[in-house]
mmCIF file of C-alpha atoms in Angstrom:
data_model
loop_
_atom_site.group_PDB
_atom_site.id
_atom_site.type_symbol
_atom_site.label_atom_id
_atom_site.label_comp_id
_atom_site.label_asym_id
_atom_site.label_seq_id
_atom_site.Cartn_x
_atom_site.Cartn_y
_atom_site.Cartn_z
ATOM 1 C CA MET X 1 40.272 -40.635 227.010
ATOM 2 C CA ILE X 2 38.702 -37.847 228.784
ATOM 3 C CA GLY X 3 40.898 -35.280 227.392
ATOM 4 C CA GLY X 4 39.801 -36.792 223.820
ATOM 5 C CA ILE X 5 36.238 -36.728 224.644
ATOM 6 C CA SER X 6 36.342 -33.431 225.996
ATOM 7 C CA LEU X 7 38.097 -32.204 222.773
ATOM 8 C CA VAL X 8 35.407 -33.638 220.733
ATOM 9 C CA VAL X 9 32.490 -32.009 222.695
ATOM 10 C CA TRP X 10 34.397 -28.626 222.816
ATOM 11 C CA SER X 11 34.742 -28.813 219.047
ATOM 12 C CA GLY X 12 30.793 -29.666 218.567
ATOM 13 C CA VAL X 13 30.145 -26.803 220.811
ATOM 14 C CA GLN X 14 32.207 -24.437 218.857
ATOM 15 C CA ASN X 15 30.950 -25.501 215.489
ATOM 16 C CA LEU X 16 27.304 -25.240 216.576
ATOM 17 C CA ARG X 17 27.962 -21.748 217.861
ATOM 18 C CA LYS X 18 29.661 -20.821 214.540
ATOM 19 C CA ARG X 19 26.610 -22.081 212.624
ATOM 20 C CA ARG X 20 24.315 -19.978 214.966
ATOM 21 C CA MET X 21 26.319 -17.086 214.389
ATOM 22 C CA ASP X 22 26.424 -17.592 210.354
ATOM 23 C CA ASP X 23 22.261 -18.093 210.676
ATOM 24 C CA GLN X 24 22.195 -14.884 212.860
ATOM 25 C CA ARG X 25 24.341 -12.921 209.997
ATOM 26 C CA SER X 26 22.009 -14.272 207.309
ATOM 27 C CA ALA X 27 19.105 -13.340 209.050
ATOM 28 C CA GLN X 28 20.310 -9.879 209.468
ATOM 29 C CA THR X 29 21.310 -9.560 206.014
ATOM 30 C CA GLN X 30 17.763 -10.552 205.203
ATOM 31 C CA ALA X 31 16.372 -7.909 207.595
ATOM 32 C CA VAL X 32 18.534 -5.128 205.989
ATOM 33 C CA LEU X 33 16.836 -6.029 202.443
ATOM 34 C CA VAL X 34 13.506 -5.455 203.939
ATOM 35 C CA ARG X 35 12.061 -2.046 203.286
ATOM 36 C CA SER X 36 8.472 -1.054 204.593
ATOM 37 C CA PRO X 37 5.814 -0.635 201.723
ATOM 38 C CA ASP X 38 4.705 2.780 202.781
ATOM 39 C CA GLN X 39 8.252 4.406 202.451
ATOM 40 C CA THR X 40 8.155 7.287 200.247
ATOM 41 C CA PRO X 41 10.032 7.125 197.214
ATOM 42 C CA ALA X 42 10.131 10.880 196.489
ATOM 43 C CA ALA X 43 13.403 11.947 195.125
ATOM 44 C CA SER X 44 15.323 15.221 195.152
ATOM 45 C CA SER X 45 15.443 16.624 191.804
ATOM 46 C CA PRO X 46 16.516 19.928 190.610
ATOM 47 C CA LEU X 47 13.578 19.473 187.790
ATOM 48 C CA ARG X 48 10.791 19.588 190.513
ATOM 49 C CA GLY X 49 8.687 22.699 189.899
ATOM 50 C CA LYS X 50 10.351 23.490 186.541
ATOM 51 C CA PRO X 51 9.455 22.850 183.071
ATOM 52 C CA ALA X 52 10.170 19.351 181.856
ATOM 53 C CA PRO X 53 13.010 19.439 179.149
ATOM 54 C CA GLU X 54 11.784 18.888 175.881
ATOM 55 C CA PHE X 55 12.839 15.582 173.945
ATOM 56 C CA THR X 56 12.209 13.518 170.906
ATOM 57 C CA LEU X 57 12.987 9.957 170.895
ATOM 58 C CA VAL X 58 11.989 7.156 168.940
ATOM 59 C CA ASP X 59 9.515 4.282 170.060
ATOM 60 C CA LEU X 60 9.686 0.706 169.406
ATOM 61 C CA ASP X 61 8.170 0.891 165.797
ATOM 62 C CA GLY X 62 10.860 3.806 165.108
ATOM 63 C CA LYS X 63 8.407 6.508 165.264
ATOM 64 C CA LYS X 64 9.825 9.896 166.813
ATOM 65 C CA VAL X 65 7.763 10.997 169.794
ATOM 66 C CA SER X 66 8.263 14.225 171.308
ATOM 67 C CA LEU X 67 7.217 15.650 174.534
ATOM 68 C CA LYS X 68 5.135 18.373 172.850
ATOM 69 C CA ASP X 69 3.002 15.502 171.643
ATOM 70 C CA PHE X 70 1.348 15.052 175.021
ATOM 71 C CA LYS X 71 0.902 18.875 175.703
ATOM 72 C CA GLY X 72 -2.236 19.638 177.560
ATOM 73 C CA HIS X 73 -2.422 16.019 179.239
ATOM 74 C CA PRO X 74 -1.192 15.102 182.759
ATOM 75 C CA LEU X 75 1.566 12.950 182.148
ATOM 76 C CA LEU X 76 3.661 10.314 183.931
ATOM 77 C CA LEU X 77 7.342 9.859 182.420
ATOM 78 C CA ASN X 78 8.772 6.675 183.621
ATOM 79 C CA PHE X 79 12.335 5.748 183.243
ATOM 80 C CA TRP X 80 12.861 1.992 183.396
ATOM 81 C CA GLY X 81 15.521 -0.730 182.175
ATOM 82 C CA THR X 82 14.795 -4.398 181.210
ATOM 83 C CA TYR X 83 17.277 -5.550 184.220
ATOM 84 C CA CYS X 84 15.378 -3.487 186.615
ATOM 85 C CA ASP X 85 12.642 -6.053 188.303
ATOM 86 C CA PRO X 86 11.066 -3.098 190.708
ATOM 87 C CA CYS X 87 10.437 -1.133 187.429
ATOM 88 C CA LYS X 88 8.600 -4.277 186.216
ATOM 89 C CA ILE X 89 6.552 -4.626 189.438
ATOM 90 C CA GLU X 90 5.049 -0.987 188.551
ATOM 91 C CA MET X 91 4.868 -1.179 185.064
ATOM 92 C CA PRO X 92 1.639 -3.165 185.222
ATOM 93 C CA TRP X 93 0.616 -0.611 187.793
ATOM 94 C CA LEU X 94 1.050 2.141 185.495
ATOM 95 C CA GLU X 95 -0.832 0.355 182.661
ATOM 96 C CA GLU X 96 -3.601 -0.049 184.839
ATOM 97 C CA PHE X 97 -3.708 3.551 185.808
ATOM 98 C CA HIS X 98 -3.020 4.677 182.130
ATOM 99 C CA LYS X 99 -6.462 2.998 181.245
ATOM 100 C CA LYS X 100 -8.355 4.087 184.420
ATOM 101 C CA TYR X 101 -7.584 7.545 183.949
ATOM 102 C CA ALA X 102 -7.757 7.901 180.398
ATOM 103 C CA SER X 103 -10.996 9.811 180.008
ATOM 104 C CA GLN X 104 -9.320 12.427 182.358
ATOM 105 C CA GLY X 105 -6.583 12.768 179.600
ATOM 106 C CA PHE X 106 -4.125 11.040 181.659
ATOM 107 C CA GLU X 107 -1.100 9.865 179.618
ATOM 108 C CA VAL X 108 1.893 7.441 180.659
ATOM 109 C CA VAL X 109 5.140 7.461 178.610
ATOM 110 C CA GLY X 110 8.055 4.922 179.370
ATOM 111 C CA VAL X 111 11.650 5.717 178.388
ATOM 112 C CA THR X 112 14.001 2.722 178.449
ATOM 113 C CA TYR X 113 17.178 3.384 179.919
ATOM 114 C CA ASP X 114 19.041 0.340 178.606
ATOM 115 C CA SER X 115 17.997 0.566 175.276
ATOM 116 C CA GLU X 116 21.060 -0.803 173.889
ATOM 117 C CA VAL X 117 19.683 -4.107 174.327
ATOM 118 C CA GLY X 118 17.705 -3.869 171.328
ATOM 119 C CA LYS X 119 14.089 -3.115 170.317
ATOM 120 C CA ALA X 120 13.084 -6.913 170.187
ATOM 121 C CA ALA X 121 14.170 -7.460 173.824
ATOM 122 C CA ILE X 122 12.327 -4.584 175.026
ATOM 123 C CA ALA X 123 9.221 -5.512 173.065
ATOM 124 C CA LYS X 124 9.308 -9.037 174.520
ATOM 125 C CA ASP X 125 9.578 -7.466 178.138
ATOM 126 C CA THR X 126 6.621 -4.998 177.517
ATOM 127 C CA HIS X 127 4.387 -7.473 175.727
ATOM 128 C CA LYS X 128 4.891 -9.829 178.852
ATOM 129 C CA LEU X 129 4.133 -7.183 181.168
ATOM 130 C CA GLY X 130 0.999 -6.303 179.340
ATOM 131 C CA VAL X 131 2.063 -2.690 178.721
ATOM 132 C CA THR X 132 0.354 -0.551 175.996
ATOM 133 C CA TYR X 133 1.440 2.813 176.676
ATOM 134 C CA PRO X 134 4.250 4.178 174.532
ATOM 135 C CA ILE X 135 7.623 2.990 175.283
ATOM 136 C CA LEU X 136 10.358 5.164 173.925
ATOM 137 C CA LEU X 137 14.253 4.582 173.569
ATOM 138 C CA SER X 138 16.405 6.804 175.621
ATOM 139 C CA ASP X 139 19.314 8.767 174.507
ATOM 140 C CA SER X 140 21.995 10.656 176.286
ATOM 141 C CA LYS X 141 20.763 13.761 176.158
ATOM 142 C CA ALA X 142 17.374 12.592 177.930
ATOM 143 C CA GLU X 143 19.068 10.739 180.450
ATOM 144 C CA LYS X 144 21.435 14.003 181.175
ATOM 145 C CA GLU X 145 18.532 16.202 181.212
ATOM 146 C CA TYR X 146 16.002 13.819 183.151
ATOM 147 C CA LEU X 147 18.377 11.545 185.510
ATOM 148 C CA SER X 148 21.485 13.809 185.860
ATOM 149 C CA ASP X 149 24.104 11.573 187.531
ATOM 150 C CA SER X 150 21.404 9.549 189.005
ATOM 151 C CA GLU X 151 21.475 6.088 187.645
ATOM 152 C CA VAL X 152 18.462 4.629 189.881
ATOM 153 C CA LEU X 153 15.494 3.052 188.159
ATOM 154 C CA PRO X 154 12.696 3.267 188.291
ATOM 155 C CA MET X 155 12.723 7.197 188.071
ATOM 156 C CA SER X 156 9.290 8.839 187.481
ATOM 157 C CA PHE X 157 8.289 12.356 186.561
ATOM 158 C CA TYR X 158 4.799 13.728 186.954
ATOM 159 C CA LEU X 159 4.090 16.664 184.544
ATOM 160 C CA ASP X 160 0.865 18.741 185.056
ATOM 161 C CA ARG X 161 -1.106 19.864 181.822
ATOM 162 C CA THR X 162 1.278 22.713 181.672
ATOM 163 C CA GLY X 163 4.291 20.571 181.031
ATOM 164 C CA LYS X 164 5.641 21.278 184.708
ATOM 165 C CA ILE X 165 7.291 18.691 186.499
ATOM 166 C CA ILE X 166 5.455 18.658 189.977
ATOM 167 C CA GLU X 167 7.107 15.506 191.620
ATOM 168 C CA VAL X 168 9.710 13.360 190.792
ATOM 169 C CA THR X 169 10.100 9.843 192.455
ATOM 170 C CA ALA X 170 12.952 7.361 192.542
ATOM 171 C CA GLY X 171 12.280 3.376 193.395
ATOM 172 C CA LEU X 172 9.570 1.392 194.151
ATOM 173 C CA GLY X 173 6.826 2.759 196.073
ATOM 174 C CA GLY X 174 3.344 1.330 197.108
ATOM 175 C CA LYS X 175 0.696 1.155 194.307
ATOM 176 C CA ASP X 176 -1.514 3.321 196.692
ATOM 177 C CA GLN X 177 0.985 5.985 196.861
ATOM 178 C CA LEU X 178 1.493 5.835 192.925
ATOM 179 C CA GLU X 179 -2.310 6.119 192.254
ATOM 180 C CA ALA X 180 -2.471 9.215 194.931
ATOM 181 C CA MET X 181 0.660 10.792 192.762
ATOM 182 C CA VAL X 182 -1.603 10.174 189.566
ATOM 183 C CA LYS X 183 -4.727 11.688 190.934
ATOM 184 C CA LYS X 184 -2.633 15.016 192.117
ATOM 185 C CA THR X 185 -1.072 15.141 188.659
ATOM 186 C CA ILE X 186 -4.733 14.892 187.167
ATOM 187 C CA ALA X 187 -6.120 17.625 189.531
ATOM 188 C CA ALA X 188 -3.077 20.025 189.072
ATOM 189 C CA ASN X 189 -4.020 22.901 186.704
ATOM 190 C CA ASN X 190 -7.112 21.328 185.847
ATOM 191 C CA MET I 1 49.598 -6.559 211.035
ATOM 192 C CA ASN I 2 48.890 -10.033 209.945
ATOM 193 C CA LEU I 3 47.301 -11.061 206.557
ATOM 194 C CA GLN I 4 43.822 -11.314 208.094
ATOM 195 C CA VAL I 5 43.827 -8.263 210.067
ATOM 196 C CA ALA I 6 45.315 -6.239 206.736
ATOM 197 C CA PHE I 7 42.471 -8.257 204.577
ATOM 198 C CA ALA I 8 39.793 -7.068 207.126
ATOM 199 C CA ALA I 9 41.022 -3.516 207.354
ATOM 200 C CA THR I 10 40.933 -3.417 203.381
ATOM 201 C CA LEU I 11 37.180 -4.634 203.471
ATOM 202 C CA VAL I 12 36.206 -2.190 205.815
ATOM 203 C CA ALA I 13 38.073 0.724 204.094
ATOM 204 C CA LEU I 14 36.498 -0.253 200.830
ATOM 205 C CA THR I 15 33.151 -0.733 202.132
ATOM 206 C CA ILE I 16 33.063 2.591 203.749
ATOM 207 C CA SER I 17 34.430 4.486 200.616
ATOM 208 C CA PRO I 18 32.968 2.603 197.877
ATOM 209 C CA ALA I 19 33.115 5.312 195.293
ATOM 210 C CA LEU I 20 37.012 5.902 196.312
ATOM 211 C CA THR I 21 37.479 2.253 195.633
ATOM 212 C CA VAL I 22 36.149 2.125 191.981
ATOM 213 C CA HIS I 23 38.000 5.458 191.256
ATOM 214 C CA ALA I 24 41.026 3.388 192.065
ATOM 215 C CA GLN I 25 40.039 0.052 190.360
ATOM 216 C CA LEU I 26 39.114 1.865 187.235
ATOM 217 C CA ASN I 27 40.634 4.372 184.901
ATOM 218 C CA MET I 28 41.741 7.142 187.133
ATOM 219 C CA ASN I 29 40.556 9.781 184.326
ATOM 220 C CA ALA I 30 36.867 8.511 184.197
ATOM 221 C CA PRO I 31 34.547 9.864 186.525
ATOM 222 C CA ALA I 32 34.018 7.991 189.813
ATOM 223 C CA LYS I 33 30.870 5.420 189.804
ATOM 224 C CA LYS I 34 29.449 4.145 193.034
ATOM 225 C CA ALA I 35 30.449 0.506 193.428
ATOM 226 C CA TYR I 36 28.270 -1.738 194.877
ATOM 227 C CA VAL I 37 30.518 -4.815 195.005
ATOM 228 C CA VAL I 38 34.146 -4.730 196.166
ATOM 229 C CA TYR I 39 36.745 -7.249 195.353
ATOM 230 C CA ALA I 40 39.107 -8.022 198.221
ATOM 231 C CA ALA I 41 42.319 -8.735 196.511
ATOM 232 C CA GLU I 42 43.800 -11.186 199.054
ATOM 233 C CA PRO I 43 47.202 -12.531 197.738
ATOM 234 C CA GLN I 44 47.035 -16.454 197.999
ATOM 235 C CA SER I 45 49.517 -19.390 198.151
ATOM 236 C CA ILE I 46 49.210 -22.569 196.799
ATOM 237 C CA ALA I 47 51.256 -25.668 195.980
ATOM 238 C CA ALA I 48 53.046 -25.736 192.378
ATOM 239 C CA ASN I 49 52.083 -28.252 189.682
ATOM 240 C CA LYS I 50 49.199 -29.551 191.863
ATOM 241 C CA GLN I 51 45.534 -29.112 191.661
ATOM 242 C CA ALA I 52 44.481 -26.169 194.204
ATOM 243 C CA THR I 53 41.591 -24.015 194.272
ATOM 244 C CA LEU I 54 41.687 -20.140 194.517
ATOM 245 C CA GLU I 55 39.073 -17.981 196.338
ATOM 246 C CA LEU I 56 37.810 -14.684 194.813
ATOM 247 C CA ARG I 57 36.073 -13.113 197.710
ATOM 248 C CA PHE I 58 33.652 -10.346 196.988
ATOM 249 C CA GLN I 59 32.045 -7.805 199.235
ATOM 250 C CA ILE I 60 28.549 -6.491 198.681
ATOM 251 C CA VAL I 61 28.009 -2.805 200.048
ATOM 252 C CA ASN I 62 25.192 -3.191 202.928
ATOM 253 C CA GLY I 63 21.669 -2.815 201.750
ATOM 254 C CA TYR I 64 22.439 -4.158 198.252
ATOM 255 C CA HIS I 65 22.083 -7.420 196.607
ATOM 256 C CA VAL I 66 23.387 -8.658 193.130
ATOM 257 C CA ASN I 67 21.861 -11.147 190.639
ATOM 258 C CA SER I 68 23.370 -14.511 191.518
ATOM 259 C CA HIS I 69 25.521 -16.463 188.670
ATOM 260 C CA THR I 70 22.199 -18.124 187.750
ATOM 261 C CA PRO I 71 19.216 -15.648 188.400
ATOM 262 C CA LYS I 72 15.558 -17.124 187.631
ATOM 263 C CA SER I 73 14.758 -14.797 184.807
ATOM 264 C CA ASP I 74 16.477 -14.689 181.159
ATOM 265 C CA PHE I 75 15.944 -10.784 181.619
ATOM 266 C CA LEU I 76 18.007 -10.532 184.757
ATOM 267 C CA ILE I 77 21.800 -9.854 184.302
ATOM 268 C CA PRO I 78 23.843 -12.545 186.152
ATOM 269 C CA THR I 79 27.085 -11.897 188.156
ATOM 270 C CA VAL I 80 30.016 -13.345 185.986
ATOM 271 C CA VAL I 81 33.673 -13.458 186.463
ATOM 272 C CA THR I 82 35.842 -13.509 183.466
ATOM 273 C CA LEU I 83 39.771 -14.219 183.571
ATOM 274 C CA GLN I 84 42.246 -13.827 181.026
ATOM 275 C CA PRO I 85 44.589 -16.760 180.366
ATOM 276 C CA SER I 86 48.094 -16.619 181.824
ATOM 277 C CA SER I 87 51.366 -18.695 180.927
ATOM 278 C CA GLY I 88 52.013 -21.181 183.503
ATOM 279 C CA VAL I 89 48.727 -21.390 184.750
ATOM 280 C CA LYS I 90 45.726 -23.687 183.915
ATOM 281 C CA THR I 91 42.639 -22.925 185.017
ATOM 282 C CA GLY I 92 39.453 -25.038 185.484
ATOM 283 C CA GLU I 93 35.774 -24.081 185.536
ATOM 284 C CA LEU I 94 34.755 -21.093 187.779
ATOM 285 C CA GLN I 95 32.530 -22.435 190.665
ATOM 286 C CA TYR I 96 29.844 -20.018 191.741
ATOM 287 C CA PRO I 97 28.076 -19.962 195.095
ATOM 288 C CA LYS I 98 24.426 -20.544 194.981
ATOM 289 C CA GLY I 99 22.202 -17.656 195.647
ATOM 290 C CA MET I 100 19.836 -16.851 198.305
ATOM 291 C CA PRO I 101 16.038 -16.325 197.556
ATOM 292 C CA TYR I 102 14.938 -12.693 197.745
ATOM 293 C CA SER I 103 11.537 -10.961 197.084
ATOM 294 C CA PHE I 104 11.011 -7.382 196.933
ATOM 295 C CA SER I 105 8.235 -6.573 199.706
ATOM 296 C CA PHE I 106 5.820 -5.083 197.131
ATOM 297 C CA ASP I 107 5.756 -8.217 195.232
ATOM 298 C CA PRO I 108 6.167 -11.215 197.278
ATOM 299 C CA GLY I 109 5.296 -13.901 194.965
ATOM 300 C CA THR I 110 8.302 -13.103 192.719
ATOM 301 C CA LYS I 111 11.494 -15.221 194.031
ATOM 302 C CA LEU I 112 14.750 -14.050 192.825
ATOM 303 C CA ASP I 113 17.951 -15.579 193.346
ATOM 304 C CA VAL I 114 20.773 -13.157 194.697
ATOM 305 C CA TYR I 115 23.796 -12.531 196.482
ATOM 306 C CA ALA I 116 24.187 -10.442 199.737
ATOM 307 C CA GLY I 117 26.544 -9.617 201.994
ATOM 308 C CA SER I 118 29.636 -11.302 200.748
ATOM 309 C CA PHE I 119 30.347 -14.230 198.100
ATOM 310 C CA THR I 120 33.212 -16.269 196.873
ATOM 311 C CA VAL I 121 33.770 -17.529 193.689
ATOM 312 C CA LYS I 122 36.301 -20.680 193.281
ATOM 313 C CA LEU I 123 38.823 -21.304 190.860
ATOM 314 C CA PRO I 124 40.409 -24.588 190.261
ATOM 315 C CA VAL I 125 44.015 -24.140 189.036
ATOM 316 C CA VAL I 126 47.145 -25.719 188.289
ATOM 317 C CA ALA I 127 50.264 -23.357 188.052
ATOM 318 C CA SER I 128 53.819 -23.657 187.523
ATOM 319 C CA ALA I 129 56.111 -22.263 190.547
ATOM 320 C CA GLY I 130 56.128 -18.650 190.799
ATOM 321 C CA GLU I 131 54.377 -15.589 191.322
ATOM 322 C CA HIS I 132 51.183 -15.369 189.251
ATOM 323 C CA THR I 133 48.469 -12.900 188.357
ATOM 324 C CA LEU I 134 45.151 -13.728 186.626
ATOM 325 C CA ALA I 135 43.520 -10.473 185.162
ATOM 326 C CA GLY I 136 39.870 -10.518 184.357
ATOM 327 C CA THR I 137 36.666 -8.746 185.165
ATOM 328 C CA LEU I 138 33.569 -8.987 187.300
ATOM 329 C CA LYS I 139 30.209 -8.176 185.895
ATOM 330 C CA TYR I 140 27.237 -7.637 188.031
ATOM 331 C CA GLN I 141 23.886 -5.711 188.422
ATOM 332 C CA ALA I 142 22.903 -4.342 191.712
ATOM 333 C CA CYS I 143 19.652 -3.354 193.320
ATOM 334 C CA ASP I 144 18.529 -2.334 196.848
ATOM 335 C CA ASN I 145 15.078 -3.189 198.043
ATOM 336 C CA ALA I 146 13.545 -0.706 195.765
ATOM 337 C CA SER I 147 15.690 0.604 193.102
ATOM 338 C CA CYS I 148 18.162 -1.104 190.690
ATOM 339 C CA TYR I 149 21.500 0.388 189.158
ATOM 340 C CA PRO I 150 22.959 -0.326 185.702
ATOM 341 C CA PRO I 151 25.305 -3.280 185.023
ATOM 342 C CA ARG I 152 28.712 -2.667 186.356
ATOM 343 C CA ILE I 153 32.063 -4.304 184.765
ATOM 344 C CA VAL I 154 34.994 -3.863 187.492
ATOM 345 C CA PRO I 155 38.737 -5.176 186.728
ATOM 346 C CA LEU I 156 40.184 -7.213 189.093
ATOM 347 C CA LYS I 157 43.354 -9.043 189.561
ATOM 348 C CA VAL I 158 43.804 -12.549 191.222
ATOM 349 C CA LEU I 159 47.352 -12.672 192.804
ATOM 350 C CA PHE I 160 48.924 -15.831 193.859
ATOM 351 C CA ASN I 161 52.210 -17.524 194.509
ATOM 352 C CA ALA I 162 52.939 -21.362 193.751
ATOM 353 C CA LYS I 163 55.594 -22.965 195.879
#
């Protein structure tokens, strides 16, 4: 009888301990997933400081758009994907800055990495996000030249008015950081 | 080395060297791509000709998460296991675990449904006596807390013995 009660108590304690360990593991996993908003997303890219590779891509209307169309403008070239939530967090910010700094010649161009999902799906996404800046469909040449073997999205390239890449960022950063980069890009070679 | 130890050792090795893992899982001539989810191919044993459940265990590389089977947006790519039919094996509907809520720190208002750490997909089966192999794939799309990576389709094999 006493042995039986002891077994039940021991088993209860073991179950409780296991549940606590599981909860602790879960909490640890959550902690790993949280990143400080002020962490810099600067990426190591061989393109930093070099002229941006030329490209001609099509937009959602089928119109050809080339990098040279933006010559003389400070430009943010943003690679994104429809499956990429962090991309969709920053795209409304890009839209806001596009409008805010348009009078200073600032331009934003989005390049869709997973263009195979089709124009309709991409347009549905960008419409929902309120994006009005040009959205282009990527191709393998542009991906190789800009992203190399990296598959990180979002990836942004900041081009000064001469077409030189002055900064490259990978992943989502803070909105204030992004605006600071936009201002730096506008100020470069002004 | 017992099965549990062997399984744990395999998981540790795969987690430490994810790129090597994928190279082994995919076409050896293809360039190695980083894996974010590793399948732990643990041989299982079930009773022959009786309803049983196989467990497909997956380990997600630390610091990453994948969308659950039922993400909260049509635009997100769900985690999906696909298995090919095999003679002598009758399979039921795959049972996916619930995801956990997750928000990016930059957008705490948007709640996603993800798997992180590890997850197990259950497969109800009735199989004739003998060794069986179910071939299939795992499709997933991984992110960390600031970036996302293209969807991956990884081949997998479910090995089990029905006695």
